[in-house]
Amino acid sequence: MVSKTDDIPASVPNCNVNTVDLVGETPDRKETSKGPHKDPCGHSVDTAVMNGGGAHDLSEEESKQDGAGDTDGGEDSNEQEVIVIQDTGFTVKIQAPGTEPFDLQVSPQEMVQEIHQVLMDREDTCHRTCFSLQLDGNVLDNFAELKSIEGLQEGSLLKVVEEPYTVREARIHVRHIRDLLKGLDPSDAYNGVDCNSLSFLSVFTDGDLGDSGKRKKKGSELEQIDCTPPEHILPGSKERPLLPLQPQNKDWKVIMTPMQCLKVLTMSGWNPPPGNRKMHGDLMYLYMVTVEERHISITASTRGFYLNQSTTYTFNPKPANPSFLSHSLVELLSQISPAFKKNFTALQKKRVQRHPFERIATPFQVYSWTAPQVDHTMDCVRAEDAYTSRLGYEEHIPGQTRDWNEELQTTRELARKNLPERLLRERAIFKVHSDFAAAATRGSVAVIDGNVMAINPGEETRMQMFIWNNIFFSLGFDVRDHYRELGGDAAAHAAPTNDLNGVRAYGAVDVEGLYTLGTVVVDYRGYRVTAQSIIPGILEREQEQSVIYGSIDFGKTVVSHGKYLELLERTSRPLKVQRHNVLNEKDESMELCSSVECKGIIGNDGRHYILDLLRTFPPDLNFLPVEGEELSPESVRQGFPRQHRHRLACLRQELIEAFVEHRYLLFMKMAALQLMQQKANKERKLATLTENSSPGAAVPALPSTETPDGSAESSETSTETLTDANSDAAQTETTSTSDAPQAAATETTTTEAAPKTEPMTETDSSATTTTNASQATPIEVNVVPMVTTNGPLVPFATAIQNGECESPLEDPKSREVVLNACKAVGSISNTSFDIRFNPDIFSPGVRFPEDSADDIQKQKQLLKDAGAFLVSCQIPSLVKDCLDHSALPMDGATLTEALHQRGINVRYLGNVLALVDKTPAKAQLEHFYRIGISELITRCAKHIFKTYLQGVELSALSAAVSHFLNCFLSSFDAVAHLPADELVSRRKNRKRRNRVPGGGDNTAWASLTPSELWKNIVSEAQSYYHFTLHCENADQVVEKYGLQKITLLREISIKAGIQILIKEYNFDSRHKPAFTEEDILNIFPVVKHVNPKASDAFHFFQSGQAKVQQGYLKEGCELINEALNLFNNVYGAMHVEICACLRLLARLNYIMGDHHEALSNQQKAVLMSERVLGVEHPNTIQEYMHLALYCFANGQLSTALKLLYRARYLMLMVCGEDHPEMALLDSNIGLVLHGVMEYDLSLRFLENALAINSKYHGPRSLKVALSHHLVARVYESKAEFRSALQQEKEGYTIYKNQVGEAHEKTKESSEYLKYLTQQAVALQRTMNEIYKNGSNASIMPLKFTAPSMASVLEQLNIINGIIFIPLSQKDLENLKAEVQRRQQLQESGKSVEDLTVDSPLELEDKIPMDVNVD
């Protein structure tokens, strides 16, 4: 099934869906047409089909959810639930006034409202907003599904009938016309509003790639390609210009001048209409200035728009003569202004031609750190929005302000028994979350800018709290010494992000009946704001009465509650939280299943809320010195424990998962070893068994338990884990199911052995232990079959599968084995592996009952072990991954991500860098070290900038920010330019001193000097990261660590939310500062929020990836297409995960030979990456490289080069030239240039790639051998055979030493050497001939080979990790026959499932491979 994301129009960039819509919508439908459809959420509409069992090709009519036998199935896999998700689509005719009737393809599940949206986006009907659709004279209800309308069938004629306006409809109309006029205007993207963001791909591809193949056939004629890159892109260039970051888009120039349709469109000062005019049907008045400088006044009346006789100063609402009464504003203006008519038509043509992904709104706002100077235009809608608390289209919602809490909780309560229900639920959750994040961000900015009244206005500013738009805002300061013992303001600043991580974790476990608050953390202008939804009734009560679980004073008084314990017990296994007792103020023991600060409050709506989740995860003892506690030697060796700013340092969830998985491996190993020893002792008794399999047989299998390397990626879960679709976290945390043979093996062992097991001991053993140690599962899969052969072990293995380990044999010894293993790994149960943490250990003020002393001791040890695991395993493993290039961070964000994936907090950055410094292979980690240092410096600068900004008043903000940047980056010894007060005239200069009413010394920021700032950065690095920087100013940093100032500027701007003017900055001038206040354009909020996930889609995506890794490309492709449909269903058209999906699909299309489809999918991936992650995000750079490869394969050479140059420019900007990834990029560029016969240029890039590869992969690596070969080929083309021979010899030597003489690579190389030698000899002969005989020499024609495109493409594939395996003719014929057979079977209605049984022909999927070289 092909995803139809192309067809999603972006007609309503900011529509908000109300709850009514959400309930009425069906998420599962598929367009049968290419007609652009869109449901009210702006989501693409694609089928949702469930096929956990493997690849069904679904015909359009019957997409079934086939729950039987799928592990992903319904609640119970035995019930076969078949849900017909969709009926066939049909075509209707639409007749709009003034246009020819046209056909529109619709599907029965759609609502009438969606046809409205399509019409509002179509070029010829886009100017209408107030109309109804009528069938045989009956008006259709907007919220009705098409299938419920009588008489609507194939070929029905729907008439568009203009309806009378109301004030609301007139406003919507004006707003819509404004949106159409701004259709191409990038200013919203620069200003970061309405979820607009930038995209520059079309500048490099000249429009849509799909057509350009047909349109421009000149790709093959090499002469026309200009290949010379700009100077700054060439290897070795030192200049890093900023302007090319945002190349000028042709369309944008167009708006500014010739395509202007109107000069001014704004509300008139005569609004609202007086009573007598209201009774004539006047709704509101507009004022406009046309391009021809004609000033007009327009009345919006119930019948439409007409000219009236008012002027700026006299009110005369009578219609002018002629009045040009028109139902739409566009029709009216087209009659009055010829320029409007001409330009509006042209503008709409352009708007409709843009790729939908350039227009659709992103789910969360993306901000750009650079922008050009955009002219500020008059815009009535923007002006109106700025002063209302409504968000965009919210006036669609009855009841005005939204009750966020109700929306967030109601969406969680939606049913989730089967796939369509889950999709609807996840889509609703995602939509409300993104709306909430937008509203919370807007509110936080308003709070800091002083536009919201506090609810406690009498208190000092830092203690104030605010409510706006049903959201509660508080500032990140220590109010009333709440955090005094934990580190004061530093703790108050860290608590919101910890709390957000807690909300994320509980949200992911998704226990029915337990509710968390919507939470967004915003950093803006140096302040941290926490925005939360409001628990109903909380504001009317005192906190003391409402908290029925937990503690409001960090453990002095504690209460507990049965219902909360029951709910939290269900989260304790996935979150690894141990149930424990603490003492309250009366020394009574209280049972808790969370940290004491976690408060339980029952709202007036009867829901059980938990809040203050800042200690969901256990404390990090490496940063929490405790009197009299000794850490483990690994930690002590590295200088821990260290004093931290606050006492809220927690371990990350990823670390807990990794640690538990690590312990699980230990547990399995110990148990297996002990059982084997026992078995050896019992040889005599078990003689019969021994004949079948000796203990030795099992030994070799053991190591497989340790190294789940390959299988971990394609983790198959045991079938058990997912039977219950919602078992704790099975949805979110386990990885996908799979049909791999091993999984089948496990299934059988489980079932056969099941009857023998004793009843389960654990209360919730249904959720297998491994449910959340997702990667642990493959290990079971390996261990169990191995164990089966050895008698007594079977049940033990099975028991592990079932989450309890009591041995069914009456054999105390094996029980003892399990007991010993449990003790050794610190399991809380003696009969099964179960590690959980007590989050209250070492919390100041928390006391534990005497009887749990042993337990507490165990818990303390476990925490020390986890801390040691972080420093002794996780950090070294990160460094190792960077050495073997499986982790390749490019900038601060990707570095942070790499740390977090392994559970390493950023506060360990100093340690990571220190370890890199000590590594023998330090030279091969230089890129990583450089990024780490730059991240460390910019984070320290951000900490200082935060407090610096708090002391700046608003009128001096741009001056203060530019001064800070000068001190941070400029070589000029910055002196602050105090902004001359714009408002004070020269003559009154004497009075100027007291210009700030009531303000003290508000210019403290101006006294900062570069040397002082860098001193502070150095001391911050020492105190926070325990890392010693050796530098006193920016220039020394650049010199010593090889950083680039432009990179530092990008990092600090992104982290601190600064937007600067895009121009060339001279950082190194000693005579004037680099930045002036005019260069600071804006300060943006930096927002952290929860990202709700599409769990089903994600499972499909992972199964698809697993299939591809096993070489089943076709099945993988189908699963990933399916995942794409589901992602679109949940997230709408734009999302990071959809981007990953498209990239993988494009790669599969490419490998399977469908280059055109690959190009189309990759183009979407690039656009989406630019829009969702940012134009210069490392992922975007990678997407550009992939797209260039597919362009080349499609014969679009000049486009491929432009894209590669763009990628190289971005990469230089983000991390500089010295980075392993640059070698790949340069090899790509060199090969393409070789292909277009630009040999000298090609050599520059290829030799640079060779140098970088030798540096980072070591001179003996196969990558280096390949680089030598590529360089040799270019020399050959230049007929410089001696150089070519020299290069190829180097390559040959590496191959010979690394893979041996017999390897085909070595043979190929030696063949090529022979060929080069012959050529060299031939050339020499010819030259000698010329010297001897002069001009009349008989010259042999020499073979100078221009490389064929095929050979260049082959090399490109190799360096990009794609290898095609050649097939014989016979294979191909078999393949064709098999494909035809499958198609016939499919047409006859059998699913592909059935045939895999008849003939397991696996050949078909294994043709090409996706391998990384090296």
JSON list of C-alpha atoms in Angstrom, two decimals, residues 465 472 480 482 532 535 537-553 557 559 597-602 611-612:
[
{"chain": "A", "resi": 465, "resn": "MET", "atom": "CA", "xyz": [1.79, 32.68, 40.20]},
{"chain": "A", "resi": 472, "resn": "PHE", "atom": "CA", "xyz": [-1.43, 27.60, 35.76]},
{"chain": "A", "resi": 480, "resn": "ARG", "atom": "CA", "xyz": [8.99, 30.23, 50.65]},
{"chain": "A", "resi": 482, "resn": "HIS", "atom": "CA", "xyz": [10.44, 25.15, 49.90]},
{"chain": "A", "resi": 532, "resn": "GLN", "atom": "CA", "xyz": [0.40, 23.04, 34.09]},
{"chain": "A", "resi": 535, "resn": "ILE", "atom": "CA", "xyz": [-6.91, 19.99, 38.67]},
{"chain": "A", "resi": 537, "resn": "GLY", "atom": "CA", "xyz": [-11.32, 22.22, 42.47]},
{"chain": "A", "resi": 538, "resn": "ILE", "atom": "CA", "xyz": [-7.69, 22.55, 43.55]},
{"chain": "A", "resi": 539, "resn": "LEU", "atom": "CA", "xyz": [-7.87, 26.35, 43.70]},
{"chain": "A", "resi": 540, "resn": "GLU", "atom": "CA", "xyz": [-10.79, 26.38, 46.13]},
{"chain": "A", "resi": 541, "resn": "ARG", "atom": "CA", "xyz": [-9.15, 24.13, 48.74]},
{"chain": "A", "resi": 542, "resn": "GLU", "atom": "CA", "xyz": [-6.13, 24.33, 50.96]},
{"chain": "A", "resi": 543, "resn": "GLN", "atom": "CA", "xyz": [-3.35, 22.01, 49.86]},
{"chain": "A", "resi": 544, "resn": "GLU", "atom": "CA", "xyz": [-3.27, 20.29, 53.26]},
{"chain": "A", "resi": 545, "resn": "GLN", "atom": "CA", "xyz": [-6.83, 19.00, 52.87]},
{"chain": "A", "resi": 546, "resn": "SER", "atom": "CA", "xyz": [-6.58, 17.93, 49.28]},
{"chain": "A", "resi": 547, "resn": "VAL", "atom": "CA", "xyz": [-3.42, 15.80, 49.41]},
{"chain": "A", "resi": 548, "resn": "ILE", "atom": "CA", "xyz": [-4.51, 12.28, 50.38]},
{"chain": "A", "resi": 549, "resn": "TYR", "atom": "CA", "xyz": [-1.34, 10.48, 49.36]},
{"chain": "A", "resi": 550, "resn": "GLY", "atom": "CA", "xyz": [2.32, 11.48, 49.74]},
{"chain": "A", "resi": 551, "resn": "SER", "atom": "CA", "xyz": [3.80, 14.45, 51.55]},
{"chain": "A", "resi": 552, "resn": "ILE", "atom": "CA", "xyz": [3.68, 18.22, 51.11]},
{"chain": "A", "resi": 553, "resn": "ASP", "atom": "CA", "xyz": [6.78, 18.89, 53.21]},
{"chain": "A", "resi": 557, "resn": "THR", "atom": "CA", "xyz": [4.16, 14.44, 57.37]},
{"chain": "A", "resi": 559, "resn": "VAL", "atom": "CA", "xyz": [-0.27, 10.12, 54.24]},
{"chain": "A", "resi": 597, "resn": "GLU", "atom": "CA", "xyz": [7.03, 14.14, 47.27]},
{"chain": "A", "resi": 598, "resn": "CYS", "atom": "CA", "xyz": [4.69, 12.51, 44.77]},
{"chain": "A", "resi": 599, "resn": "LYS", "atom": "CA", "xyz": [1.28, 13.83, 45.85]},
{"chain": "A", "resi": 600, "resn": "GLY", "atom": "CA", "xyz": [-2.07, 12.23, 45.21]},
{"chain": "A", "resi": 601, "resn": "ILE", "atom": "CA", "xyz": [-5.08, 14.52, 44.88]},
{"chain": "A", "resi": 602, "resn": "ILE", "atom": "CA", "xyz": [-8.60, 13.51, 43.92]},
{"chain": "A", "resi": 611, "resn": "LEU", "atom": "CA", "xyz": [1.74, 15.52, 40.71]},
{"chain": "A", "resi": 612, "resn": "ASP", "atom": "CA", "xyz": [5.25, 16.58, 41.76]}
]
